[in-house]
XYZ file of C-alpha atoms in Angstrom:
334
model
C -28.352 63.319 37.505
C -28.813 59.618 36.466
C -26.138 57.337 37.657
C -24.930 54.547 35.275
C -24.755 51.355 37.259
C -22.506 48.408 34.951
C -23.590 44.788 35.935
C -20.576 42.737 37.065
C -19.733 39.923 34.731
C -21.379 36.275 35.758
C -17.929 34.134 36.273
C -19.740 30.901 35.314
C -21.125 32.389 32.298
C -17.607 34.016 31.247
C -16.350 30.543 31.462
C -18.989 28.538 29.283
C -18.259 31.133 26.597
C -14.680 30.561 27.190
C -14.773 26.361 27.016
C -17.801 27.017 23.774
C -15.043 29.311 21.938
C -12.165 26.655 22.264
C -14.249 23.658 21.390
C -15.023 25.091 18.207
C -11.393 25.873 17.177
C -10.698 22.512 17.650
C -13.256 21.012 15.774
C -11.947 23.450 12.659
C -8.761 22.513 13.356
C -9.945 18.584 13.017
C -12.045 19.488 10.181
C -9.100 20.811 8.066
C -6.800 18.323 9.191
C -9.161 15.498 8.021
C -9.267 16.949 4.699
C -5.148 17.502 4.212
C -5.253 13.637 5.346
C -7.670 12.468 2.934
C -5.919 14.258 0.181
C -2.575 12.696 0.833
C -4.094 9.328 1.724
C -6.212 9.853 -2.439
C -2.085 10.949 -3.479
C -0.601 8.375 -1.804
C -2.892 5.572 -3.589
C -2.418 7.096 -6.881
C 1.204 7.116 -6.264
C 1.997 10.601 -6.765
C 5.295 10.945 -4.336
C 7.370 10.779 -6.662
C 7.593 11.428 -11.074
C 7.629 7.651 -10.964
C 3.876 6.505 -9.882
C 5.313 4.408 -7.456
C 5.900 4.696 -3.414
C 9.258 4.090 -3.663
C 10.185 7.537 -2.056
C 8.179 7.685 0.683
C 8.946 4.060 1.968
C 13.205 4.787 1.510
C 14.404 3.117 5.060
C 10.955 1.988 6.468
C 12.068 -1.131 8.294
C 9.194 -1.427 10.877
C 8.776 1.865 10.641
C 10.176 5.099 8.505
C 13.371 7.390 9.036
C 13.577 10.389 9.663
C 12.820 12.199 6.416
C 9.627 10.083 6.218
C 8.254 10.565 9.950
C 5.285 12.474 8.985
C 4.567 9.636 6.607
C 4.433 6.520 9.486
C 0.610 6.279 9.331
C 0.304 5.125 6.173
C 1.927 2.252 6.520
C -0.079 -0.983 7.155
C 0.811 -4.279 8.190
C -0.588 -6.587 5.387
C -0.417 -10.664 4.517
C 2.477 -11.076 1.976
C 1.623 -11.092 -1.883
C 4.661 -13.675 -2.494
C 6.143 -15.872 -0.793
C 10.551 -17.849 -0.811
C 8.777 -21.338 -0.163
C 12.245 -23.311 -0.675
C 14.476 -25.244 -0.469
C 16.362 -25.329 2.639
C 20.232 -25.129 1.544
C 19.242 -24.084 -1.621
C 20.227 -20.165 -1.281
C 17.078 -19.151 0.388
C 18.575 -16.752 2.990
C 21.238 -14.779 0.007
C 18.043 -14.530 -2.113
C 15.802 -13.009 1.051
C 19.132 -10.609 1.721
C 19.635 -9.653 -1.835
C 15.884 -8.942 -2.674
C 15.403 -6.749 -0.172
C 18.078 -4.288 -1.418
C 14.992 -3.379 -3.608
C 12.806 -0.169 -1.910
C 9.578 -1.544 -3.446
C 10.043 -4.439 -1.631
C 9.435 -5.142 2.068
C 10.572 -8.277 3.875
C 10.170 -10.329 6.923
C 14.143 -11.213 8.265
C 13.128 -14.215 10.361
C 11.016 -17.365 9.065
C 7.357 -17.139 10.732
C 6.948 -20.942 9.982
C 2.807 -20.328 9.975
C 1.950 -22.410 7.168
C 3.770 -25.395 8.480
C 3.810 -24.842 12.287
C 1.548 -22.136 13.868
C -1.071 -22.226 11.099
C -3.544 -22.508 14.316
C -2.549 -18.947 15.641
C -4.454 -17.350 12.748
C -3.843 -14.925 9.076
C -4.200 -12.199 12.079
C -1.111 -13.222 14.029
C 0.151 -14.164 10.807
C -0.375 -10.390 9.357
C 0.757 -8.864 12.835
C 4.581 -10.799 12.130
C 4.364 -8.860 8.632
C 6.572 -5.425 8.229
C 4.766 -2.459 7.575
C 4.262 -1.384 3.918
C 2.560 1.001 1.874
C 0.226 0.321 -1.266
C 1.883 -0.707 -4.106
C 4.559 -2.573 -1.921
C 5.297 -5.973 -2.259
C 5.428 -7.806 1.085
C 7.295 -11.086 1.293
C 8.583 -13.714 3.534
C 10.189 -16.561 3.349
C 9.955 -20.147 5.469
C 12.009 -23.216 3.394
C 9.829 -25.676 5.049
C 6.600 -24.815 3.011
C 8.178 -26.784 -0.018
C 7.868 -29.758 1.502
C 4.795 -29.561 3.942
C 2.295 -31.123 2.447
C -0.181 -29.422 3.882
C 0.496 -25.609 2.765
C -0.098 -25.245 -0.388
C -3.862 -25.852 0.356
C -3.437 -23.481 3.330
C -1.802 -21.128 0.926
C -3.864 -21.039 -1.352
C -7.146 -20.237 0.876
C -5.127 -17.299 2.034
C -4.682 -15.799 -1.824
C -4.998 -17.317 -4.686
C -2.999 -15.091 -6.897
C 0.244 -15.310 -4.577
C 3.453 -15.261 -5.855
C 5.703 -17.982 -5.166
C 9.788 -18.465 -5.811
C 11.506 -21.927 -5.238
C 15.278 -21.881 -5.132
C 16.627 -25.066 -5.862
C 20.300 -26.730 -6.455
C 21.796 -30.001 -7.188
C 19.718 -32.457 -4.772
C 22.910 -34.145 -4.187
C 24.790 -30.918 -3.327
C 22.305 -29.619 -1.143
C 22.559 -32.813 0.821
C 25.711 -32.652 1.789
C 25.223 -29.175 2.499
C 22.286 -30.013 4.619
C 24.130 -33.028 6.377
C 26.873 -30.650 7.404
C 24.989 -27.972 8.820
C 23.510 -30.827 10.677
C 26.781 -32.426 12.201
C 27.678 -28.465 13.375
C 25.114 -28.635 15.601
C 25.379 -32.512 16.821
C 28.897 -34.101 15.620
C 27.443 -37.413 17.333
C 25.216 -38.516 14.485
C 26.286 -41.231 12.006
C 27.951 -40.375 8.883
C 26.613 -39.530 5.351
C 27.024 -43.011 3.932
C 25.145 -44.550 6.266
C 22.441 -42.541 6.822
C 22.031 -42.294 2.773
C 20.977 -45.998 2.033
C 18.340 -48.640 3.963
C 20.634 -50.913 3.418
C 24.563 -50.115 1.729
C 24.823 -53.905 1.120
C 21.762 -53.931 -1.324
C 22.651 -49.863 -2.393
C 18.909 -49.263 -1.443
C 18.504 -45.309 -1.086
C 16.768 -44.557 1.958
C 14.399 -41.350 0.411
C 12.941 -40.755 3.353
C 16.486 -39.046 5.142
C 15.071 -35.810 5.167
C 18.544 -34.668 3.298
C 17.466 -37.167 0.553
C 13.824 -36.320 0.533
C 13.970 -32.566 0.592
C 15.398 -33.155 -3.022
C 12.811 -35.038 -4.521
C 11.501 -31.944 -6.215
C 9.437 -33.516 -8.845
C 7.526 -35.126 -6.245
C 6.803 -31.954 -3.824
C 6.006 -29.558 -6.860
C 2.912 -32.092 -7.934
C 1.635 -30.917 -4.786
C 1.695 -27.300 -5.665
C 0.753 -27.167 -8.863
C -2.678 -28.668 -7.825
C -3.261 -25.298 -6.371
C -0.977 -22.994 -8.681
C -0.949 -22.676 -12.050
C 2.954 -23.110 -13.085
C 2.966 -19.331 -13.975
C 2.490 -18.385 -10.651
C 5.688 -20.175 -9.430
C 9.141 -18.619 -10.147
C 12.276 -21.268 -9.931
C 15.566 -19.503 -8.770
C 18.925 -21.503 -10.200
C 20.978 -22.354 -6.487
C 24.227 -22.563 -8.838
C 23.765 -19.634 -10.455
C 22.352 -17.146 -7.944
C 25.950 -17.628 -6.638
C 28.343 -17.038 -10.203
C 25.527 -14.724 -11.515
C 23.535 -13.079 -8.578
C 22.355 -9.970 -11.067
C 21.079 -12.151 -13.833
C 19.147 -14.493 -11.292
C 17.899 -11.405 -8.956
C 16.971 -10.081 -12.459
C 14.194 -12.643 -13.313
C 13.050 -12.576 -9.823
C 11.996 -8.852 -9.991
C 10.900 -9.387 -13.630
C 8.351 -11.824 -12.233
C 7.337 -9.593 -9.271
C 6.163 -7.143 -11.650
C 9.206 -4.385 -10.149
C 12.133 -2.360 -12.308
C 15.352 -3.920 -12.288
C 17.192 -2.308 -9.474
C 19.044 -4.822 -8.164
C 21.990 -5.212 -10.847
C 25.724 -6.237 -10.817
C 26.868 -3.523 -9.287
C 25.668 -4.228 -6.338
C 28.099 -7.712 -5.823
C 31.034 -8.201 -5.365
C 32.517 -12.272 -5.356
C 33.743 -13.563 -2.029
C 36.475 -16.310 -2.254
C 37.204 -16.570 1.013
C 33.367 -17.813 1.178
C 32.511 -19.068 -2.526
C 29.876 -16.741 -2.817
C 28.618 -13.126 -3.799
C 28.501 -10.602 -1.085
C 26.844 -7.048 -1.096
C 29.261 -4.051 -1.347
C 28.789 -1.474 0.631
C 24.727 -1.178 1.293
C 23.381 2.411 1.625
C 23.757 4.068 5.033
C 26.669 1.700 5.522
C 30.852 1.836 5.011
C 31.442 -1.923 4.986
C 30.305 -4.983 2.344
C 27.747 -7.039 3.579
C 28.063 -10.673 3.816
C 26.342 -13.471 4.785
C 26.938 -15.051 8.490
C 29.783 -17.302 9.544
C 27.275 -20.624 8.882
C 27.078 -19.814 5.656
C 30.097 -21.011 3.059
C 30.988 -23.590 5.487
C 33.552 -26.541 3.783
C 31.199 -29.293 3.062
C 31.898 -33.119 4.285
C 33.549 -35.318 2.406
C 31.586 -38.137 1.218
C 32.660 -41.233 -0.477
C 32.490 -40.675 -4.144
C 30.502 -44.001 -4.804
C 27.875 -43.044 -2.870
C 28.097 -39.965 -4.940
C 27.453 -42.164 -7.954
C 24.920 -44.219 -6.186
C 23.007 -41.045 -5.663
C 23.294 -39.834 -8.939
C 21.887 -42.786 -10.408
C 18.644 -42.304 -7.673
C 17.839 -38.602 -8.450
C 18.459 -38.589 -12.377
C 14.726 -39.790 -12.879
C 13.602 -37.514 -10.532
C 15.516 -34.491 -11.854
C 14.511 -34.855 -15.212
C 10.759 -35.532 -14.084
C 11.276 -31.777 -12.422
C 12.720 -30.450 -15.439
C 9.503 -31.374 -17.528
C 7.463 -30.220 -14.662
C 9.202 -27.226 -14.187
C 9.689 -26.144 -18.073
C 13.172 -25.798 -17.288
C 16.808 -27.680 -17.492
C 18.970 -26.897 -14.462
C 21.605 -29.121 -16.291
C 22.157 -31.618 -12.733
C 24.529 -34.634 -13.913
């Protein structure tokens, strides 16, 4: 009788079948992940998460980064150069508008001032970009350094970086923000001479010295010439200083009418501060207290000696109605 004799099994063999079978589950498994990501990536761009045809859902609380709802979301985020830009003035309400503005979920905002168009231009649009938060298409990312207003050099620098940017200038009584200026100044070195004398050449002759920075900061007429050699005037959006702070909603109104977003940001998210003299936040999402602005802002301005009040009326009322021509607007400054 025959005897059936059964081969044993080649180990090495057993295992190259073993690693062959694995390796090809994988690859499936990459295969049909690919195509789940392309989809999304094709719904994403088409702005299909939500019934609005925006991305206003899926970027809810991305700050750097996405909460918890929106974790599987993360990669699509980018860091990208801004598409519009707070370019000034310093003390003219800059850091409430920044605040306020980015209430809005379409828009995503740098906190601190990168200063590259004025001081670390040389560092590059990639360092530039990398300082940027992370945003998805369709989302409007902004920052906002004071100094650009009065650099000459950026708004050539600028402009090579996109010509279709969007830029806001909040301004307020010249004379006002000088004082403001001058005492956030003295906070930080009580040493330096006072107002009046650092406001004129010579107070003998009443010659205005317009090269104080306070002073010159205010010649608007005379820094906005510079930009509009690079922007066409509809390109540039001019916030009211005075009344961002007795009507925040109507001002944060025109500002997302000219970013192209829906009116979000409305009265009811303000609430009037007299303690400071200006609008606070109530109660942002996520949080149980009003949000206001630090401790340095609302300070009690200097007093300054009301004839060189008058003195400096008298210097900036060509200049301010120059600006108002310019501008295509009267911000009513006596």
């Amino acid at each position: 009788m025959a005897t059936l004799i059964i081969a044993p099994l080649d180990t090495h063999k057993l295992l190259i079948m073993f690693s062959f079978s694995i390796t090809c589950i994988s690859i499936l498994y990459l295969l049909l992940g690919c195509c789940d990501s392309s989809e999304n990536s094709q719904k994403l761009s088409l702005g299909w998460y939500d019934n609005n045809n925006n991305s206003r859902s899926a970027l809810r609380g991305l700050e750097g980064g996405v909460d918890g709802n929106s974790s599987g979301r993360e990669w699509m985020a980018l860091r990208r150069l801004p598409h519009a830009l707070i370019i000034g003035v310093k003390k003219g309400g800059t850091r409430a508008l920044l605040e306020f503005l980015r209430l809005h979920p379409d828009i995503r905002a740098l906190g601190a001032e990168p200063h590259f168009f004025d001081r670390h231009y040389s560092r590059g649009l990639g360092w530039y970009r990398s300082m940027m938060p992370k945003a998805l298409n369709g989302q409007i990312v902004m920052e906002k350094t004071p100094r650009y207003f009065v650099t000459p050099e950026t708004p050539g620098r600028i402009h090579a970086m996109s010509k279709n940017i969007k830029l806001i200038v909040v301004v307020r009584n010249p004379i006002t923000r000088a004082i403001s200026d001058y005492t956030q100044i003295i906070s930080k070195t009580p040493d330096i001479p006072s107002f009046e004398s650092l406001t004129f050449k010579n107070r003998s002759t009443g010659q205005i010295d317009a090269l104080w920075s306070p002073l010159y900061i205010g010649l608007y007429a005379k820094h906005l010439e510079r930009w509009l050699a690079y922007f066409p005037l509809s390109q540039i959006h001019f916030v009211h200083g005075e009344r961002l702070i007795s009507d925040p909603a109507g001002e944060l109104g025109r500002v997302q009418d000219f970013l192209g977003l829906e009116r979000i940001i409305t009265d009811k998210h303000f609430y009037f501060n007299k303690t400071k003299g200006f609008p606070c936040l109530k109660k942002p999402e996520g949080s149980s207290k009003p949000h206001c602005l630090g401790k340095t802002k609302g300070r009690t301005h200097a007093r300054i000696d009301p004839d060189v009040i008058q003195k400096l009326r008298e210097f900036y009322q060509p200049h301010n109605l120059r600006f108002y021509r310019m501008a295509g607007m009267d911000f009513g400054w006596q």
